[in-house]
Each structure stands twice: as C-alpha cells, then as structure tokens.
C-alpha cells in the first residue's frame, strides 16, 4: 500500500483535477485505489459527484476521531469525502499530542483492504492537515504550470518537504509534472527548461495538455476519461498514471 499526496501550496495549478484523474486512471490499470479528500473546500468530493451522498463520516472523522471510515465507491474508485468541519480541525487539534501523526495512524486501519495506492488530495495551504498528509505519505506528486507565477511557492514547498523529512525519512518526491500545457505556445519552453534544471529526473515526461474536455468533465462531476476517453486529457492522465506506477515499481 503506497500512499501518495498530491500537493502544491499554490492554488489553481490543477491539484484536485490531477488527484481525481490520476486515481481514476490507476483503476483502469487494474489498481485498487482509495482517494482521500482532506481539503475543507471539498473539490475532490464535488468533482467525483460524491457531495450528493449523505455520509455519516468523512476525512474529518478519519483524522480527528481515528474512525475507519467506509469509503464511497463511485466510478470504480473508493473515495473518502471531505467535510467543512476540516476547517476547524487546526484549532481542535492545537493541544493534542503528536497531532501531526493522526492521519498516518488512521491509515493503518486500511492495511487489510489491500489498496495498491492511497491518493491524498491536500489543501493548497501549509496547515496541520498538509503536515499530516506529508508524514503519512511515501511519495509526493507536484503539479505545476509553465507560468511565471506558478514557480512562486516552490522553494517554500521544498523547504517544508525537507523539514518533514526529518520526521518521515521515507518521504520522497516521486515526480513533478507539467499541467495545463499549451503545446502551441513555444514561449513556455523556457519554463520547461527551468523545471528540468531544478528537478532533474524528478520531472516526469508526461505533460497534461490544456484541453477544454477537462473543464467540461469538471462541470459534469466525473473523471475526464469517463467524460470522453478519446480526449487528449484522458490519454495524458492515463499515460501519466502509467509513468507514476512504473516509477514506483522500478
């Protein structure tokens, strides 16, 4: 059971869209996957149409009460939804000992379920929830755009990762991947070159091309492959998921 956090402290880089579509694409590759939404905004929850379900328990109960939450199954994907109550969690945990380990300890409850991968959709902020995810994870995936402002916060994120690695020595950046890539805009290549210099072999080969199908699938509240499996976006996420799995298994 490998635990992967999809993280970037800058919003708008397609973190949640990536978490949903990587998770779903992995199921197409015959992997058993659990997607956990720990962002109080609940975009992974609404993006998989699970916000329509009435659920007793969410990732809030999983983390705060260490309850083994029964996942919802939608699109052949197991999902633990978010809750607005997560916004209060930082304050609620302030006096708790080892509060940074709550998610790690809770995920041991799922070891017998034989998941190949647990994918965590992290908040776009450095919070106790993000720290919990980093400490619980084996690997990190970082989506990034080829935009000047998208590079902001990367140094801060790397500093955070290095700090957490003092506690979770097994934590590894599995890969950085380019999202919303405009293949027609050659001026973006300078950013690709910069990313190669910074991340070297950590920069994954597969780029997620900018595609209207992604926003349409978001509106339809389903993975892009379910919406249109012939689209470039569906093919890109499937290829990216293959690359991720190969990198872990090599």
Short mmCIF file of C-alpha atoms in Angstrom, two decimals:
data_model
loop_
_atom_site.label_atom_id
_atom_site.label_comp_id
_atom_site.label_asym_id
_atom_site.label_seq_id
_atom_site.Cartn_x
_atom_site.Cartn_y
_atom_site.Cartn_z
CA UNK A 1 0.00 0.00 0.00
CA UNK A 2 1.72 3.13 -1.25
CA UNK A 3 0.47 6.50 -0.02
CA UNK A 4 0.82 9.43 -2.41
CA UNK A 5 0.00 13.06 -1.63
CA UNK A 6 -0.81 15.42 -4.49
CA UNK A 7 0.42 18.77 -3.27
CA UNK A 8 1.21 22.32 -4.26
CA UNK A 9 0.92 25.29 -1.92
CA UNK A 10 -0.08 27.48 -4.85
CA UNK A 11 -3.74 27.29 -5.82
CA UNK A 12 -5.03 26.98 -9.37
CA UNK A 13 -2.40 24.56 -10.66
CA UNK A 14 -4.86 21.69 -11.13
CA UNK A 15 -4.01 19.78 -7.96
CA UNK A 16 -7.50 18.41 -7.34
CA UNK A 17 -8.19 17.66 -11.01
CA UNK A 18 -4.92 15.73 -11.08
CA UNK A 19 -5.71 13.81 -7.88
CA UNK A 20 -9.09 12.72 -9.26
CA UNK A 21 -7.86 11.76 -12.72
CA UNK A 22 -4.68 10.01 -11.60
CA UNK A 23 -6.69 8.00 -9.06
CA UNK A 24 -9.28 7.02 -11.65
CA UNK A 25 -6.69 6.23 -14.34
CA UNK A 26 -4.94 3.90 -11.91
CA UNK A 27 -8.16 1.89 -11.58
CA UNK A 28 -8.13 1.49 -15.38
CA UNK A 29 -4.68 -0.04 -14.94
CA UNK A 30 -6.16 -2.65 -12.58
CA UNK A 31 -5.02 -0.98 -9.38
CA UNK A 32 -7.15 -0.75 -6.25
CA UNK A 33 -7.20 2.91 -5.24
CA UNK A 34 -8.54 4.95 -2.33
CA UNK A 35 -8.85 8.71 -2.88
CA UNK A 36 -8.98 10.81 0.30
CA UNK A 37 -10.05 14.45 0.17
CA UNK A 38 -8.56 16.37 3.12
CA UNK A 39 -9.18 19.83 1.70
CA UNK A 40 -12.04 21.58 3.51
CA UNK A 41 -13.09 23.12 0.17
CA UNK A 42 -14.03 19.59 -0.88
CA UNK A 43 -13.23 19.90 -4.58
CA UNK A 44 -12.31 16.23 -4.98
CA UNK A 45 -15.55 15.37 -3.23
CA UNK A 46 -17.69 17.51 -5.56
CA UNK A 47 -15.52 16.64 -8.59
CA UNK A 48 -16.41 12.96 -8.21
CA UNK A 49 -20.08 13.76 -7.53
CA UNK A 50 -19.83 12.30 -4.02
CA UNK A 51 -21.02 15.50 -2.35
CA UNK A 52 -24.54 14.39 -3.36
CA UNK A 53 -24.33 11.44 -0.98
CA UNK A 54 -25.37 11.71 2.65
CA UNK A 55 -22.43 10.37 4.63
CA UNK A 56 -22.07 9.93 8.35
CA UNK A 57 -18.30 10.05 8.28
CA UNK A 58 -15.68 11.90 6.26
CA UNK A 59 -11.95 12.55 6.32
CA UNK A 60 -12.65 14.74 9.37
CA UNK A 61 -13.73 11.71 11.41
CA UNK A 62 -10.88 9.65 9.96
CA UNK A 63 -8.26 12.13 11.16
CA UNK A 64 -9.80 13.58 14.31
CA UNK A 65 -11.55 10.50 15.71
CA UNK A 66 -9.42 7.80 14.07
CA UNK A 67 -12.56 6.06 12.83
CA UNK A 68 -12.21 3.66 9.92
CA UNK A 69 -14.47 5.49 7.51
CA UNK A 70 -16.23 3.30 4.97
CA UNK A 71 -15.39 4.77 1.56
CA UNK A 72 -17.97 5.60 -1.06
CA UNK A 73 -17.49 3.72 -4.31
CA UNK A 74 -18.01 5.79 -7.41
CA UNK A 75 -16.54 5.32 -10.90
CA UNK A 76 -14.91 2.10 -9.58
CA UNK A 77 -12.94 4.33 -7.22
CA UNK A 78 -13.10 4.28 -3.41
CA UNK A 79 -13.45 7.80 -2.04
CA UNK A 80 -13.40 9.26 1.47
CA UNK A 81 -15.06 12.66 1.10
CA UNK A 82 -14.14 15.94 2.70
CA UNK A 83 -16.15 17.90 5.25
CA UNK A 84 -16.47 21.60 6.02
CA UNK A 85 -15.57 20.56 9.59
CA UNK A 86 -11.96 20.17 8.42
CA UNK A 87 -11.69 23.97 8.52
CA UNK A 88 -12.00 23.77 12.32
CA UNK A 89 -9.52 20.95 12.76
CA UNK A 90 -6.41 23.10 13.22
CA UNK A 91 -7.98 24.76 16.25
CA UNK A 92 -9.37 21.49 17.62
CA UNK A 93 -6.00 19.73 17.48
CA UNK A 94 -3.93 22.56 18.92
CA UNK A 95 -3.47 20.91 22.32
CA UNK A 96 -3.27 17.33 21.07
CA UNK A 97 -0.01 15.44 21.43
CA UNK A 98 1.53 14.08 18.20
CA UNK A 99 -1.27 15.70 16.21
CA UNK A 100 0.90 15.58 13.08
CA UNK A 101 0.66 11.75 13.14
CA UNK A 102 -3.13 11.44 13.30
CA UNK A 103 -3.64 10.64 9.60
CA UNK A 104 -0.68 8.26 9.47
CA UNK A 105 -2.07 6.30 12.40
CA UNK A 106 -5.59 6.28 10.95
CA UNK A 107 -4.43 4.90 7.59
CA UNK A 108 -3.08 1.76 9.27
CA UNK A 109 -6.77 0.79 9.62
CA UNK A 110 -6.83 0.21 5.84
CA UNK A 111 -3.85 -2.12 5.56
CA UNK A 112 -6.07 -5.22 5.34
CA UNK A 113 -8.08 -3.70 2.48
CA UNK A 114 -5.20 -4.35 0.08
CA UNK A 115 -5.17 -0.99 -1.65
CA UNK A 116 -2.37 -0.60 -4.14
CA UNK A 117 -2.46 3.18 -3.74
CA UNK A 118 -3.97 5.73 -1.41
CA UNK A 119 -4.06 9.16 -3.06
CA UNK A 120 -4.46 12.21 -0.80
CA UNK A 121 -5.74 15.50 -2.19
CA UNK A 122 -4.06 18.07 0.06
CA UNK A 123 -5.16 21.62 0.92
CA UNK A 124 -3.37 24.39 -1.03
CA UNK A 125 -2.06 25.81 2.24
CA UNK A 126 0.56 24.77 4.76
CA UNK A 127 -1.68 23.58 7.59
CA UNK A 128 -1.76 20.78 10.14
CA UNK A 129 -3.72 18.79 7.55
CA UNK A 130 -0.95 19.20 4.97
CA UNK A 131 1.68 18.20 7.53
CA UNK A 132 -0.42 15.14 8.42
CA UNK A 133 -0.51 14.15 4.75
CA UNK A 134 3.26 14.58 4.32
CA UNK A 135 4.01 12.50 7.38
CA UNK A 136 1.60 9.76 6.28
CA UNK A 137 2.93 9.58 2.70
CA UNK A 138 5.57 7.56 0.94
CA UNK A 139 5.54 9.80 -2.12
CA UNK A 140 4.62 13.28 -3.31
CA UNK A 141 3.31 14.37 -6.70
CA UNK A 142 3.59 18.06 -7.54
CA UNK A 143 1.58 19.53 -10.43
CA UNK A 144 2.94 22.77 -11.85
CA UNK A 145 2.10 25.10 -14.72
CA UNK A 146 4.56 26.65 -17.16
CA UNK A 147 3.72 30.14 -15.90
CA UNK A 148 5.96 32.61 -14.09
CA UNK A 149 3.70 32.87 -11.06
CA UNK A 150 3.37 29.09 -10.80
CA UNK A 151 7.02 29.00 -9.70
CA UNK A 152 6.15 31.06 -6.65
CA UNK A 153 5.96 28.94 -3.54
CA UNK A 154 8.02 26.06 -4.92
CA UNK A 155 11.01 26.95 -2.74
CA UNK A 156 8.73 27.18 0.28
CA UNK A 157 7.22 23.79 -0.58
CA UNK A 158 10.67 22.21 -0.92
CA UNK A 159 11.67 23.71 2.45
CA UNK A 160 8.52 22.24 4.01
CA UNK A 161 9.23 18.82 2.49
CA UNK A 162 12.81 18.87 3.76
CA UNK A 163 11.61 19.80 7.25
CA UNK A 164 9.05 16.98 7.29
CA UNK A 165 11.69 14.51 6.03
CA UNK A 166 13.39 14.89 9.40
CA UNK A 167 10.34 13.10 10.83
CA UNK A 168 9.30 10.98 7.84
CA UNK A 169 12.64 9.89 6.44
CA UNK A 170 10.95 7.76 3.77
CA UNK A 171 9.18 10.72 2.15
CA UNK A 172 10.19 11.14 -1.48
CA UNK A 173 9.19 13.45 -4.31
CA UNK A 174 8.01 10.88 -6.82
CA UNK A 175 7.58 13.43 -9.55
CA UNK A 176 6.79 16.93 -10.69
CA UNK A 177 4.54 17.08 -13.74
CA UNK A 178 3.52 19.88 -16.05
CA UNK A 179 -0.19 20.62 -16.10
CA UNK A 180 -2.30 22.80 -18.43
CA UNK A 181 0.47 22.62 -21.04
CA UNK A 182 -0.15 24.72 -24.14
CA UNK A 183 1.71 22.86 -26.86
CA UNK A 184 1.23 25.76 -29.32
CA UNK A 185 2.92 28.36 -27.11
CA UNK A 186 6.65 27.96 -27.71
CA UNK A 187 7.48 30.71 -25.19
CA UNK A 188 6.62 28.20 -22.44
CA UNK A 189 9.66 26.08 -23.28
CA UNK A 190 11.91 28.32 -21.16
CA UNK A 191 9.87 27.31 -18.11
CA UNK A 192 10.15 23.65 -19.05
CA UNK A 193 13.94 24.10 -19.24
CA UNK A 194 13.95 25.78 -15.82
CA UNK A 195 11.96 22.92 -14.33
CA UNK A 196 14.41 20.38 -15.78
CA UNK A 197 17.31 22.24 -14.16
CA UNK A 198 15.60 22.39 -10.76
CA UNK A 199 14.01 18.93 -10.57
CA UNK A 200 16.22 16.90 -12.96
CA UNK A 201 14.99 13.28 -13.10
CA UNK A 202 12.05 14.14 -10.83
CA UNK A 203 10.40 16.00 -13.73
CA UNK A 204 8.08 13.44 -15.30
CA UNK A 205 7.98 13.05 -19.07
CA UNK A 206 4.21 13.14 -19.45
CA UNK A 207 2.63 16.58 -19.74
CA UNK A 208 -1.09 17.19 -19.25
CA UNK A 209 -2.12 19.24 -22.25
CA UNK A 210 -4.53 22.14 -21.91
CA UNK A 211 -7.87 20.77 -23.01
CA UNK A 212 -11.45 22.03 -22.88
CA UNK A 213 -12.57 18.49 -22.02
CA UNK A 214 -11.11 18.90 -18.53
CA UNK A 215 -13.36 21.81 -17.62
CA UNK A 216 -16.34 20.04 -19.22
CA UNK A 217 -15.68 16.92 -17.15
CA UNK A 218 -15.42 19.09 -14.03
CA UNK A 219 -18.84 20.55 -14.79
CA UNK A 220 -20.16 17.02 -15.30
CA UNK A 221 -18.55 15.99 -11.97
CA UNK A 222 -16.71 12.99 -13.36
CA UNK A 223 -13.18 11.92 -14.32
CA UNK A 224 -12.17 13.10 -17.77
CA UNK A 225 -11.83 9.52 -19.07
CA UNK A 226 -15.45 8.83 -18.10
CA UNK A 227 -16.50 12.01 -19.89
CA UNK A 228 -14.52 11.44 -23.10
CA UNK A 229 -11.97 8.64 -23.21
CA UNK A 230 -10.76 9.73 -26.66
CA UNK A 231 -9.78 13.22 -25.48
CA UNK A 232 -6.15 14.30 -25.17
CA UNK A 233 -6.67 14.91 -21.45
CA UNK A 234 -7.91 11.36 -20.85
CA UNK A 235 -4.95 9.94 -22.78
CA UNK A 236 -2.49 12.21 -20.95
CA UNK A 237 -3.71 11.27 -17.47
CA UNK A 238 -3.64 7.58 -18.36
CA UNK A 239 -0.08 7.92 -19.67
CA UNK A 240 0.94 9.91 -16.58
CA UNK A 241 -0.52 7.24 -14.30
CA UNK A 242 1.43 4.54 -16.15
CA UNK A 243 4.61 6.57 -15.71
CA UNK A 244 3.91 7.03 -11.98
CA UNK A 245 3.29 3.31 -11.44
CA UNK A 246 6.38 2.35 -13.45
CA UNK A 247 8.49 4.77 -11.42
CA UNK A 248 7.29 3.25 -8.14
CA UNK A 249 7.74 -0.33 -9.33
CA UNK A 250 11.15 0.10 -10.98
#
